[in-house]
PDB file of C-alpha atoms in Angstrom:
ATOM      1  CA  UNK C   1      14.483 -56.852 -68.124  1.00 47.00           C
ATOM      2  CA  UNK C   2      12.553 -55.592 -65.237  1.00 50.00           C
ATOM      3  CA  UNK C   3       9.146 -57.568 -65.124  1.00 60.00           C
ATOM      4  CA  UNK C   4       8.071 -61.004 -65.985  1.00 77.00           C
ATOM      5  CA  UNK C   5       6.339 -60.343 -69.087  1.00 82.00           C
ATOM      6  CA  UNK C   6       9.657 -60.659 -71.094  1.00 84.00           C
ATOM      7  CA  UNK C   7      10.438 -63.978 -69.552  1.00 85.00           C
ATOM      8  CA  UNK C   8       7.041 -65.152 -70.360  1.00 84.00           C
ATOM      9  CA  UNK C   9       7.337 -63.945 -73.888  1.00 86.00           C
ATOM     10  CA  UNK C  10      10.480 -65.923 -74.147  1.00 86.00           C
ATOM     11  CA  UNK C  11       8.789 -68.906 -72.609  1.00 86.00           C
ATOM     12  CA  UNK C  12       6.120 -68.705 -75.111  1.00 85.00           C
ATOM     13  CA  UNK C  13       8.499 -68.918 -78.161  1.00 85.00           C
ATOM     14  CA  UNK C  14      10.597 -71.870 -76.601  1.00 84.00           C
ATOM     15  CA  UNK C  15       6.914 -73.871 -75.919  1.00 82.00           C
ATOM     16  CA  UNK C  16       5.844 -72.690 -79.418  1.00 81.00           C
ATOM     17  CA  UNK C  17       8.872 -73.788 -81.568  1.00 80.00           C
ATOM     18  CA  UNK C  18       8.471 -71.286 -84.249  1.00 81.00           C
ATOM     19  CA  UNK C  19       7.622 -67.609 -84.655  1.00 80.00           C
ATOM     20  CA  UNK C  20       4.273 -68.290 -86.493  1.00 83.00           C
ATOM     21  CA  UNK C  21       2.928 -70.751 -83.816  1.00 81.00           C
ATOM     22  CA  UNK C  22       4.311 -68.061 -80.942  1.00 82.00           C
ATOM     23  CA  UNK C  23       2.544 -65.406 -82.828  1.00 82.00           C
ATOM     24  CA  UNK C  24      -0.753 -67.448 -83.296  1.00 83.00           C
ATOM     25  CA  UNK C  25      -0.490 -68.163 -79.276  1.00 80.00           C
ATOM     26  CA  UNK C  26      -0.049 -64.701 -78.233  1.00 82.00           C
ATOM     27  CA  UNK C  27      -2.541 -63.205 -80.758  1.00 81.00           C
ATOM     28  CA  UNK C  28       0.138 -61.289 -82.699  1.00 83.00           C
ATOM     29  CA  UNK C  29       1.428 -60.822 -86.266  1.00 86.00           C
ATOM     30  CA  UNK C  30       5.002 -62.840 -86.681  1.00 85.00           C
ATOM     31  CA  UNK C  31       6.539 -59.703 -87.544  1.00 86.00           C
ATOM     32  CA  UNK C  32       5.464 -58.160 -84.272  1.00 85.00           C
ATOM     33  CA  UNK C  33       6.878 -61.298 -82.544  1.00 85.00           C
ATOM     34  CA  UNK C  34       9.983 -60.843 -84.390  1.00 86.00           C
ATOM     35  CA  UNK C  35      10.207 -57.043 -83.672  1.00 87.00           C
ATOM     36  CA  UNK C  36       9.796 -57.819 -80.011  1.00 87.00           C
ATOM     37  CA  UNK C  37      12.165 -60.436 -79.744  1.00 88.00           C
ATOM     38  CA  UNK C  38      14.718 -58.066 -81.785  1.00 88.00           C
ATOM     39  CA  UNK C  39      13.995 -55.359 -78.970  1.00 88.00           C
ATOM     40  CA  UNK C  40      14.623 -57.543 -76.045  1.00 87.00           C
ATOM     41  CA  UNK C  41      17.986 -58.890 -77.361  1.00 87.00           C
ATOM     42  CA  UNK C  42      18.767 -55.166 -78.182  1.00 87.00           C
ATOM     43  CA  UNK C  43      17.922 -54.639 -74.434  1.00 86.00           C
ATOM     44  CA  UNK C  44      20.155 -57.421 -73.102  1.00 86.00           C
ATOM     45  CA  UNK C  45      22.883 -57.148 -75.474  1.00 86.00           C
ATOM     46  CA  UNK C  46      22.880 -60.566 -76.652  1.00 86.00           C
ATOM     47  CA  UNK C  47      21.436 -62.883 -79.025  1.00 87.00           C
ATOM     48  CA  UNK C  48      18.834 -65.169 -77.649  1.00 89.00           C
ATOM     49  CA  UNK C  49      17.659 -67.043 -80.674  1.00 87.00           C
ATOM     50  CA  UNK C  50      18.747 -68.404 -84.138  1.00 83.00           C
ATOM     51  CA  UNK C  51      16.179 -68.021 -86.428  1.00 71.00           C
ATOM     52  CA  UNK C  52      15.654 -70.871 -88.864  1.00 62.00           C
ATOM     53  CA  UNK C  53      12.735 -71.226 -91.274  1.00 47.00           C
ATOM     54  CA  UNK C  54      11.476 -74.708 -89.393  1.00 62.00           C
ATOM     55  CA  UNK C  55      12.532 -74.721 -85.958  1.00 71.00           C
ATOM     56  CA  UNK C  56      13.743 -71.860 -83.508  1.00 80.00           C
ATOM     57  CA  UNK C  57      17.156 -72.699 -81.824  1.00 84.00           C
ATOM     58  CA  UNK C  58      17.949 -71.172 -78.600  1.00 86.00           C
ATOM     59  CA  UNK C  59      21.583 -69.877 -77.923  1.00 88.00           C
ATOM     60  CA  UNK C  60      23.173 -70.464 -74.891  1.00 88.00           C
ATOM     61  CA  UNK C  61      22.233 -67.137 -73.316  1.00 87.00           C
ATOM     62  CA  UNK C  62      18.425 -67.988 -74.484  1.00 85.00           C
ATOM     63  CA  UNK C  63      18.577 -71.426 -72.815  1.00 86.00           C
ATOM     64  CA  UNK C  64      19.828 -69.897 -69.743  1.00 86.00           C
ATOM     65  CA  UNK C  65      17.576 -67.347 -69.488  1.00 86.00           C
ATOM     66  CA  UNK C  66      14.658 -69.639 -69.866  1.00 85.00           C
ATOM     67  CA  UNK C  67      15.720 -72.223 -67.497  1.00 85.00           C
ATOM     68  CA  UNK C  68      16.202 -69.548 -64.808  1.00 83.00           C
ATOM     69  CA  UNK C  69      13.497 -67.178 -65.724  1.00 83.00           C
ATOM     70  CA  UNK C  70      11.089 -70.355 -65.658  1.00 81.00           C
ATOM     71  CA  UNK C  71      12.130 -70.753 -61.823  1.00 80.00           C
ATOM     72  CA  UNK C  72      11.362 -66.971 -61.085  1.00 81.00           C
ATOM     73  CA  UNK C  73       8.097 -66.891 -62.932  1.00 78.00           C
ATOM     74  CA  UNK C  74       7.092 -70.019 -60.851  1.00 76.00           C
ATOM     75  CA  UNK C  75       8.156 -68.183 -57.915  1.00 76.00           C
ATOM     76  CA  UNK C  76       6.340 -65.027 -58.760  1.00 75.00           C
ATOM     77  CA  UNK C  77       3.230 -66.957 -59.809  1.00 73.00           C
ATOM     78  CA  UNK C  78       3.195 -68.993 -56.252  1.00 71.00           C
ATOM     79  CA  UNK C  79       3.844 -65.590 -54.313  1.00 72.00           C
ATOM     80  CA  UNK C  80       0.466 -64.061 -55.945  1.00 67.00           C
ATOM     81  CA  UNK C  81      -1.330 -67.237 -55.512  1.00 67.00           C
ATOM     82  CA  UNK C  82      -0.705 -67.259 -51.894  1.00 67.00           C
ATOM     83  CA  UNK C  83      -1.721 -63.648 -51.849  1.00 66.00           C
ATOM     84  CA  UNK C  84      -4.851 -64.553 -53.494  1.00 62.00           C
ATOM     85  CA  UNK C  85      -5.510 -67.411 -51.062  1.00 58.00           C
ATOM     86  CA  UNK C  86      -5.405 -64.917 -48.154  1.00 53.00           C
ATOM     87  CA  UNK C  87      -8.102 -62.970 -50.115  1.00 48.00           C
ATOM     88  CA  UNK C  88     -10.312 -66.021 -50.387  1.00 49.00           C
ATOM     89  CA  UNK C  89      -9.633 -68.700 -52.862  1.00 62.00           C
ATOM     90  CA  UNK C  90      -7.495 -70.771 -55.234  1.00 76.00           C
ATOM     91  CA  UNK C  91      -7.215 -69.070 -58.867  1.00 80.00           C
ATOM     92  CA  UNK C  92      -5.254 -69.846 -62.255  1.00 83.00           C
ATOM     93  CA  UNK C  93      -4.645 -72.436 -64.595  1.00 89.00           C
ATOM     94  CA  UNK C  94      -3.378 -76.011 -63.571  1.00 93.00           C
ATOM     95  CA  UNK C  95      -1.727 -77.893 -66.361  1.00 93.00           C
ATOM     96  CA  UNK C  96      -1.514 -81.845 -66.102  1.00 95.00           C
ATOM     97  CA  UNK C  97      -0.339 -84.558 -68.355  1.00 93.00           C
ATOM     98  CA  UNK C  98      -0.997 -88.478 -67.539  1.00 94.00           C
ATOM     99  CA  UNK C  99      -1.144 -91.644 -69.107  1.00 92.00           C
ATOM    100  CA  UNK C 100      -4.084 -92.421 -71.317  1.00 91.00           C
ATOM    101  CA  UNK C 101      -5.661 -95.382 -69.557  1.00 92.00           C
ATOM    102  CA  UNK C 102      -4.927 -94.359 -65.706  1.00 95.00           C
ATOM    103  CA  UNK C 103      -5.837 -90.939 -66.718  1.00 95.00           C
ATOM    104  CA  UNK C 104      -9.304 -91.816 -67.986  1.00 94.00           C
ATOM    105  CA  UNK C 105     -10.399 -94.351 -65.540  1.00 94.00           C
ATOM    106  CA  UNK C 106      -8.945 -92.581 -62.256  1.00 96.00           C
ATOM    107  CA  UNK C 107      -7.379 -89.460 -62.790  1.00 96.00           C
ATOM    108  CA  UNK C 108     -10.109 -87.611 -64.716  1.00 97.00           C
ATOM    109  CA  UNK C 109     -12.847 -88.253 -62.007  1.00 96.00           C
ATOM    110  CA  UNK C 110     -10.685 -86.823 -59.218  1.00 97.00           C
ATOM    111  CA  UNK C 111      -9.809 -83.801 -61.487  1.00 97.00           C
ATOM    112  CA  UNK C 112     -13.530 -83.366 -62.396  1.00 96.00           C
ATOM    113  CA  UNK C 113     -14.444 -83.027 -58.713  1.00 96.00           C
ATOM    114  CA  UNK C 114     -11.536 -81.071 -57.636  1.00 96.00           C
ATOM    115  CA  UNK C 115     -12.613 -78.427 -60.171  1.00 95.00           C
ATOM    116  CA  UNK C 116     -16.159 -78.361 -59.249  1.00 94.00           C
ATOM    117  CA  UNK C 117     -14.871 -77.702 -55.444  1.00 92.00           C
ATOM    118  CA  UNK C 118     -12.466 -74.901 -56.664  1.00 91.00           C
ATOM    119  CA  UNK C 119     -14.390 -73.208 -59.555  1.00 90.00           C
ATOM    120  CA  UNK C 120     -11.770 -70.520 -59.815  1.00 87.00           C
ATOM    121  CA  UNK C 121      -9.274 -72.828 -61.073  1.00 91.00           C
ATOM    122  CA  UNK C 122      -9.206 -74.069 -64.873  1.00 93.00           C
ATOM    123  CA  UNK C 123      -7.800 -77.431 -65.226  1.00 95.00           C
ATOM    124  CA  UNK C 124      -6.193 -78.450 -68.509  1.00 94.00           C
ATOM    125  CA  UNK C 125      -5.601 -82.187 -68.679  1.00 95.00           C
ATOM    126  CA  UNK C 126      -3.785 -83.918 -71.647  1.00 92.00           C
ATOM    127  CA  UNK C 127      -3.336 -87.485 -71.654  1.00 91.00           C
ATOM    128  CA  UNK C 128      -0.557 -89.198 -73.654  1.00 85.00           C
ATOM    129  CA  UNK C 129       0.925 -92.829 -74.182  1.00 76.00           C
ATOM    130  CA  UNK C 130       4.331 -90.807 -73.460  1.00 74.00           C
ATOM    131  CA  UNK C 131       3.885 -88.397 -70.707  1.00 69.00           C
ATOM    132  CA  UNK C 132       7.589 -87.989 -69.731  1.00 69.00           C
ATOM    133  CA  UNK C 133       8.640 -87.106 -73.509  1.00 66.00           C
ATOM    134  CA  UNK C 134       5.667 -84.622 -74.103  1.00 59.00           C
ATOM    135  CA  UNK C 135       7.801 -81.696 -73.170  1.00 61.00           C
ATOM    136  CA  UNK C 136       7.106 -81.972 -69.313  1.00 59.00           C
ATOM    137  CA  UNK C 137       8.057 -78.306 -68.765  1.00 68.00           C
ATOM    138  CA  UNK C 138       4.751 -77.429 -70.537  1.00 79.00           C
ATOM    139  CA  UNK C 139       2.996 -79.033 -67.159  1.00 87.00           C
ATOM    140  CA  UNK C 140       2.625 -78.177 -63.675  1.00 90.00           C
ATOM    141  CA  UNK C 141       2.197 -81.894 -62.882  1.00 93.00           C
ATOM    142  CA  UNK C 142       3.061 -84.933 -64.919  1.00 92.00           C
ATOM    143  CA  UNK C 143       1.600 -88.273 -63.470  1.00 94.00           C
ATOM    144  CA  UNK C 144       3.812 -91.157 -64.020  1.00 92.00           C
ATOM    145  CA  UNK C 145       3.330 -94.799 -63.415  1.00 92.00           C
ATOM    146  CA  UNK C 146       6.601 -96.817 -62.908  1.00 89.00           C
ATOM    147  CA  UNK C 147      10.262 -96.519 -62.466  1.00 83.00           C
ATOM    148  CA  UNK C 148      11.402 -92.964 -62.988  1.00 78.00           C
ATOM    149  CA  UNK C 149      14.650 -92.741 -64.830  1.00 71.00           C
ATOM    150  CA  UNK C 150      17.188 -89.797 -63.871  1.00 62.00           C
ATOM    151  CA  UNK C 151      15.252 -86.877 -64.333  1.00 70.00           C
ATOM    152  CA  UNK C 152      15.591 -83.389 -62.859  1.00 76.00           C
ATOM    153  CA  UNK C 153      11.616 -83.572 -62.047  1.00 82.00           C
ATOM    154  CA  UNK C 154      10.726 -84.139 -58.050  1.00 87.00           C
ATOM    155  CA  UNK C 155       8.515 -87.146 -57.239  1.00 89.00           C
ATOM    156  CA  UNK C 156       5.397 -87.285 -55.120  1.00 92.00           C
ATOM    157  CA  UNK C 157       4.215 -90.708 -53.993  1.00 93.00           C
ATOM    158  CA  UNK C 158       0.577 -91.158 -54.997  1.00 96.00           C
ATOM    159  CA  UNK C 159      -0.356 -94.795 -54.656  1.00 96.00           C
ATOM    160  CA  UNK C 160       1.236 -98.216 -54.646  1.00 96.00           C
ATOM    161  CA  UNK C 161       0.871-100.341 -57.782  1.00 97.00           C
ATOM    162  CA  UNK C 162       2.047-103.943 -58.509  1.00 97.00           C
ATOM    163  CA  UNK C 163       2.269-105.652 -61.793  1.00 97.00           C
ATOM    164  CA  UNK C 164       0.581-109.043 -62.450  1.00 97.00           C
ATOM    165  CA  UNK C 165       1.033-111.534 -65.227  1.00 98.00           C
ATOM    166  CA  UNK C 166      -2.505-112.463 -66.324  1.00 97.00           C
ATOM    167  CA  UNK C 167      -4.399-114.707 -68.778  1.00 98.00           C
ATOM    168  CA  UNK C 168      -7.854-115.500 -69.532  1.00 98.00           C
ATOM    169  CA  UNK C 169      -9.247-118.982 -68.034  1.00 98.00           C
ATOM    170  CA  UNK C 170      -9.774-120.206 -71.706  1.00 96.00           C
ATOM    171  CA  UNK C 171      -6.183-119.731 -72.657  1.00 97.00           C
ATOM    172  CA  UNK C 172      -5.081-121.623 -69.610  1.00 96.00           C
ATOM    173  CA  UNK C 173      -7.649-124.305 -70.406  1.00 96.00           C
ATOM    174  CA  UNK C 174      -5.885-124.731 -73.802  1.00 95.00           C
ATOM    175  CA  UNK C 175      -2.267-124.168 -73.094  1.00 95.00           C
ATOM    176  CA  UNK C 176      -1.836-124.762 -69.403  1.00 94.00           C
ATOM    177  CA  UNK C 177      -0.648-122.390 -66.668  1.00 95.00           C
ATOM    178  CA  UNK C 178       2.986-121.800 -66.425  1.00 96.00           C
ATOM    179  CA  UNK C 179       4.675-122.983 -63.329  1.00 94.00           C
ATOM    180  CA  UNK C 180       7.965-120.681 -63.574  1.00 95.00           C
ATOM    181  CA  UNK C 181       8.768-117.473 -65.598  1.00 96.00           C
ATOM    182  CA  UNK C 182      10.720-119.498 -67.809  1.00 95.00           C
ATOM    183  CA  UNK C 183       7.702-121.251 -69.405  1.00 95.00           C
ATOM    184  CA  UNK C 184       6.394-117.851 -70.501  1.00 96.00           C
ATOM    185  CA  UNK C 185       8.493-118.061 -73.565  1.00 91.00           C
ATOM    186  CA  UNK C 186       6.224-121.205 -74.740  1.00 91.00           C
ATOM    187  CA  UNK C 187       2.836-118.935 -74.227  1.00 95.00           C
ATOM    188  CA  UNK C 188       1.645-116.317 -76.560  1.00 96.00           C
ATOM    189  CA  UNK C 189       2.146-112.967 -74.993  1.00 97.00           C
ATOM    190  CA  UNK C 190       0.691-109.481 -75.647  1.00 97.00           C
ATOM    191  CA  UNK C 191       2.881-106.475 -75.081  1.00 96.00           C
ATOM    192  CA  UNK C 192       2.353-102.896 -74.078  1.00 93.00           C
ATOM    193  CA  UNK C 193       4.657-100.583 -76.146  1.00 87.00           C
ATOM    194  CA  UNK C 194       5.271 -97.656 -73.733  1.00 77.00           C
ATOM    195  CA  UNK C 195       8.019 -95.198 -72.932  1.00 68.00           C
ATOM    196  CA  UNK C 196      10.676 -96.458 -75.466  1.00 70.00           C
ATOM    197  CA  UNK C 197      11.339 -99.259 -73.077  1.00 76.00           C
ATOM    198  CA  UNK C 198      12.445-103.216 -73.896  1.00 84.00           C
ATOM    199  CA  UNK C 199       8.697-104.347 -73.397  1.00 89.00           C
ATOM    200  CA  UNK C 200       9.437-108.211 -74.257  1.00 93.00           C
ATOM    201  CA  UNK C 201      12.112-108.615 -71.705  1.00 95.00           C
ATOM    202  CA  UNK C 202      10.072-109.541 -68.471  1.00 96.00           C
ATOM    203  CA  UNK C 203      11.596-109.667 -65.397  1.00 96.00           C
ATOM    204  CA  UNK C 204      10.910-111.355 -62.121  1.00 97.00           C
ATOM    205  CA  UNK C 205      12.186-111.881 -58.687  1.00 96.00           C
ATOM    206  CA  UNK C 206      11.173-114.331 -55.767  1.00 95.00           C
ATOM    207  CA  UNK C 207      13.418-114.106 -52.364  1.00 92.00           C
ATOM    208  CA  UNK C 208      16.833-113.922 -53.791  1.00 92.00           C
ATOM    209  CA  UNK C 209      16.359-115.476 -57.111  1.00 94.00           C
ATOM    210  CA  UNK C 210      15.857-113.301 -60.159  1.00 95.00           C
ATOM    211  CA  UNK C 211      14.586-114.272 -63.646  1.00 94.00           C
ATOM    212  CA  UNK C 212      14.354-112.340 -67.129  1.00 95.00           C
ATOM    213  CA  UNK C 213      12.456-114.020 -69.978  1.00 95.00           C
ATOM    214  CA  UNK C 214      12.246-112.998 -73.071  1.00 95.00           C
ATOM    215  CA  UNK C 215       8.672-113.497 -74.501  1.00 95.00           C
ATOM    216  CA  UNK C 216       7.338-113.526 -78.228  1.00 90.00           C
ATOM    217  CA  UNK C 217       4.191-111.599 -79.207  1.00 92.00           C
ATOM    218  CA  UNK C 218       1.850-111.479 -82.354  1.00 92.00           C
ATOM    219  CA  UNK C 219       0.013-108.615 -80.766  1.00 96.00           C
ATOM    220  CA  UNK C 220       1.265-105.393 -79.247  1.00 95.00           C
ATOM    221  CA  UNK C 221      -0.401-101.973 -78.796  1.00 94.00           C
ATOM    222  CA  UNK C 222       0.369 -98.572 -77.153  1.00 89.00           C
ATOM    223  CA  UNK C 223      -2.830 -98.744 -75.362  1.00 90.00           C
ATOM    224  CA  UNK C 224      -3.326-100.673 -72.431  1.00 92.00           C
ATOM    225  CA  UNK C 225      -7.056-101.082 -72.656  1.00 93.00           C
ATOM    226  CA  UNK C 226      -6.616-102.705 -76.060  1.00 95.00           C
ATOM    227  CA  UNK C 227      -4.252-105.161 -74.618  1.00 97.00           C
ATOM    228  CA  UNK C 228      -6.345-105.972 -71.760  1.00 97.00           C
ATOM    229  CA  UNK C 229      -9.314-106.510 -73.901  1.00 97.00           C
ATOM    230  CA  UNK C 230      -7.241-109.096 -76.234  1.00 98.00           C
ATOM    231  CA  UNK C 231      -5.953-110.928 -73.115  1.00 98.00           C
ATOM    232  CA  UNK C 232      -9.815-111.361 -71.795  1.00 98.00           C
ATOM    233  CA  UNK C 233     -10.361-112.682 -75.351  1.00 97.00           C
ATOM    234  CA  UNK C 234      -7.807-115.358 -74.786  1.00 97.00           C
ATOM    235  CA  UNK C 235      -5.345-114.037 -77.238  1.00 97.00           C
ATOM    236  CA  UNK C 236      -2.429-114.184 -75.137  1.00 97.00           C
ATOM    237  CA  UNK C 237      -0.776-113.425 -71.711  1.00 98.00           C
ATOM    238  CA  UNK C 238      -0.048-109.932 -70.473  1.00 98.00           C
ATOM    239  CA  UNK C 239       1.817-108.205 -67.793  1.00 97.00           C
ATOM    240  CA  UNK C 240      -0.044-105.166 -66.643  1.00 96.00           C
ATOM    241  CA  UNK C 241      -0.648-102.827 -63.906  1.00 96.00           C
ATOM    242  CA  UNK C 242      -2.504-103.735 -60.775  1.00 96.00           C
ATOM    243  CA  UNK C 243      -4.770-100.741 -61.204  1.00 97.00           C
ATOM    244  CA  UNK C 244      -5.776-102.133 -64.824  1.00 96.00           C
ATOM    245  CA  UNK C 245      -6.280-105.811 -64.185  1.00 97.00           C
ATOM    246  CA  UNK C 246      -7.742-105.813 -60.739  1.00 96.00           C
ATOM    247  CA  UNK C 247     -11.569-105.706 -61.652  1.00 96.00           C
ATOM    248  CA  UNK C 248     -11.147-108.375 -64.339  1.00 97.00           C
ATOM    249  CA  UNK C 249      -9.458-110.707 -61.708  1.00 97.00           C
ATOM    250  CA  UNK C 250     -11.911-110.131 -59.284  1.00 96.00           C
ATOM    251  CA  UNK C 251     -14.829-110.982 -62.069  1.00 96.00           C
ATOM    252  CA  UNK C 252     -12.839-114.200 -63.115  1.00 97.00           C
ATOM    253  CA  UNK C 253     -12.025-112.809 -66.867  1.00 97.00           C
ATOM    254  CA  UNK C 254      -8.527-112.820 -66.147  1.00 98.00           C
ATOM    255  CA  UNK C 255      -6.544-115.191 -63.848  1.00 98.00           C
ATOM    256  CA  UNK C 256      -3.214-114.086 -62.257  1.00 97.00           C
ATOM    257  CA  UNK C 257      -0.365-116.365 -63.207  1.00 97.00           C
ATOM    258  CA  UNK C 258       2.750-117.045 -60.923  1.00 97.00           C
ATOM    259  CA  UNK C 259       1.567-115.622 -57.780  1.00 94.00           C
ATOM    260  CA  UNK C 260       4.644-116.594 -55.991  1.00 94.00           C
ATOM    261  CA  UNK C 261       6.694-114.327 -58.524  1.00 97.00           C
ATOM    262  CA  UNK C 262       7.042-110.655 -58.238  1.00 96.00           C
ATOM    263  CA  UNK C 263       7.416-108.187 -60.996  1.00 96.00           C
ATOM    264  CA  UNK C 264       9.012-105.068 -60.464  1.00 94.00           C
ATOM    265  CA  UNK C 265       6.380-102.470 -58.839  1.00 95.00           C
ATOM    266  CA  UNK C 266       4.910 -99.432 -60.934  1.00 94.00           C
ATOM    267  CA  UNK C 267       3.943 -97.248 -58.349  1.00 95.00           C
ATOM    268  CA  UNK C 268       1.669 -93.918 -59.398  1.00 96.00           C
ATOM    269  CA  UNK C 269       3.925 -90.670 -58.811  1.00 94.00           C
ATOM    270  CA  UNK C 270       3.291 -87.317 -59.466  1.00 93.00           C
ATOM    271  CA  UNK C 271       6.002 -84.903 -60.699  1.00 91.00           C
ATOM    272  CA  UNK C 272       6.670 -81.392 -60.267  1.00 89.00           C
ATOM    273  CA  UNK C 273       9.623 -78.991 -61.274  1.00 82.00           C
ATOM    274  CA  UNK C 274      10.553 -78.171 -57.750  1.00 78.00           C
ATOM    275  CA  UNK C 275       9.432 -79.269 -54.266  1.00 75.00           C
ATOM    276  CA  UNK C 276       9.409 -75.678 -52.755  1.00 73.00           C
ATOM    277  CA  UNK C 277       7.740 -72.646 -53.977  1.00 73.00           C
ATOM    278  CA  UNK C 278       4.828 -74.632 -56.030  1.00 80.00           C
ATOM    279  CA  UNK C 279       1.676 -72.345 -56.781  1.00 82.00           C
ATOM    280  CA  UNK C 280      -1.027 -72.910 -54.282  1.00 83.00           C
ATOM    281  CA  UNK C 281      -3.468 -74.605 -56.804  1.00 88.00           C
ATOM    282  CA  UNK C 282      -0.598 -77.143 -57.356  1.00 90.00           C
ATOM    283  CA  UNK C 283      -0.101 -77.858 -53.840  1.00 88.00           C
ATOM    284  CA  UNK C 284      -3.809 -78.235 -52.931  1.00 90.00           C
ATOM    285  CA  UNK C 285      -4.343 -80.514 -55.849  1.00 94.00           C
ATOM    286  CA  UNK C 286      -1.586 -82.773 -54.996  1.00 92.00           C
ATOM    287  CA  UNK C 287      -2.894 -83.296 -51.533  1.00 92.00           C
ATOM    288  CA  UNK C 288      -6.595 -83.735 -53.161  1.00 94.00           C
ATOM    289  CA  UNK C 289      -5.137 -86.284 -55.216  1.00 95.00           C
ATOM    290  CA  UNK C 290      -3.254 -88.077 -52.364  1.00 94.00           C
ATOM    291  CA  UNK C 291      -6.011 -87.993 -50.314  1.00 94.00           C
ATOM    292  CA  UNK C 292      -8.236 -89.925 -52.792  1.00 94.00           C
ATOM    293  CA  UNK C 293      -5.736 -92.754 -53.238  1.00 94.00           C
ATOM    294  CA  UNK C 294      -5.058 -93.277 -49.635  1.00 89.00           C
ATOM    295  CA  UNK C 295      -4.753 -95.299 -47.341  1.00 89.00           C
ATOM    296  CA  UNK C 296      -6.019 -97.744 -50.229  1.00 92.00           C
ATOM    297  CA  UNK C 297      -6.139 -97.035 -53.806  1.00 95.00           C
ATOM    298  CA  UNK C 298      -9.326 -97.888 -55.541  1.00 94.00           C
ATOM    299  CA  UNK C 299      -7.709-101.270 -56.959  1.00 95.00           C
ATOM    300  CA  UNK C 300      -7.240-102.606 -53.483  1.00 93.00           C
ATOM    301  CA  UNK C 301     -10.505-101.621 -51.932  1.00 85.00           C
TER     302      UNK C 301
END
């Protein structure tokens, strides 16, 4: 294996999940893909993939080659990106994954402007309700909101973001506003299902005091826009990111509850596979993104 083409071929197999899908992506016949894989294994003297009818399963050697090879390919691409920059510009494809609501409202406009300023960069934006489970190694940048569980990805701070408990004025007029987190258990709540979290357990702090409240809900959804609209209609109380409800609070459609109690922050971060050796297009987009959310993000202006 004396160039990056073989590694890129193997990474395409892993990303595609099957020989047929890989053949479609590579523009080859399935038999040609199989033959190339066999030639690669013969050249290395090791089996890299256990074939099956439904899904490819990589051997330890194949997994190691993909893991280490991906790092080498990124470094190789970063080197040539830097050389290209010296000759006059940013080039290549930038693949980004982000949450649905935040991606639509705040990220898509920034990406559109960035691409317009850098026309030789192709940007592929994927919006998902589960960015961290959508094979993050397929993307150059994964935008994440909230606490980051143990991960081998590197986090870059983009913007601060608090979380507020909110309800419509009509609901509060009918049922009264809670005076403590414990009183939330008597109110109808609306839940946002995301990241396989326990979304019905709401946590708060006030100085050294801590409260955890199990709320009940007849309405839930995996789309933040939907639960915010339900809340504005007076259907229940929501615990939602500041970026999503700041406008509705300012317009009086929603009222922030329990201002003396603090829910855990859900800061906006961008995740990359490594801190050093990033392609020039990735570095420049990160800088551009951070500049658009500093010194204050849009929801605090």
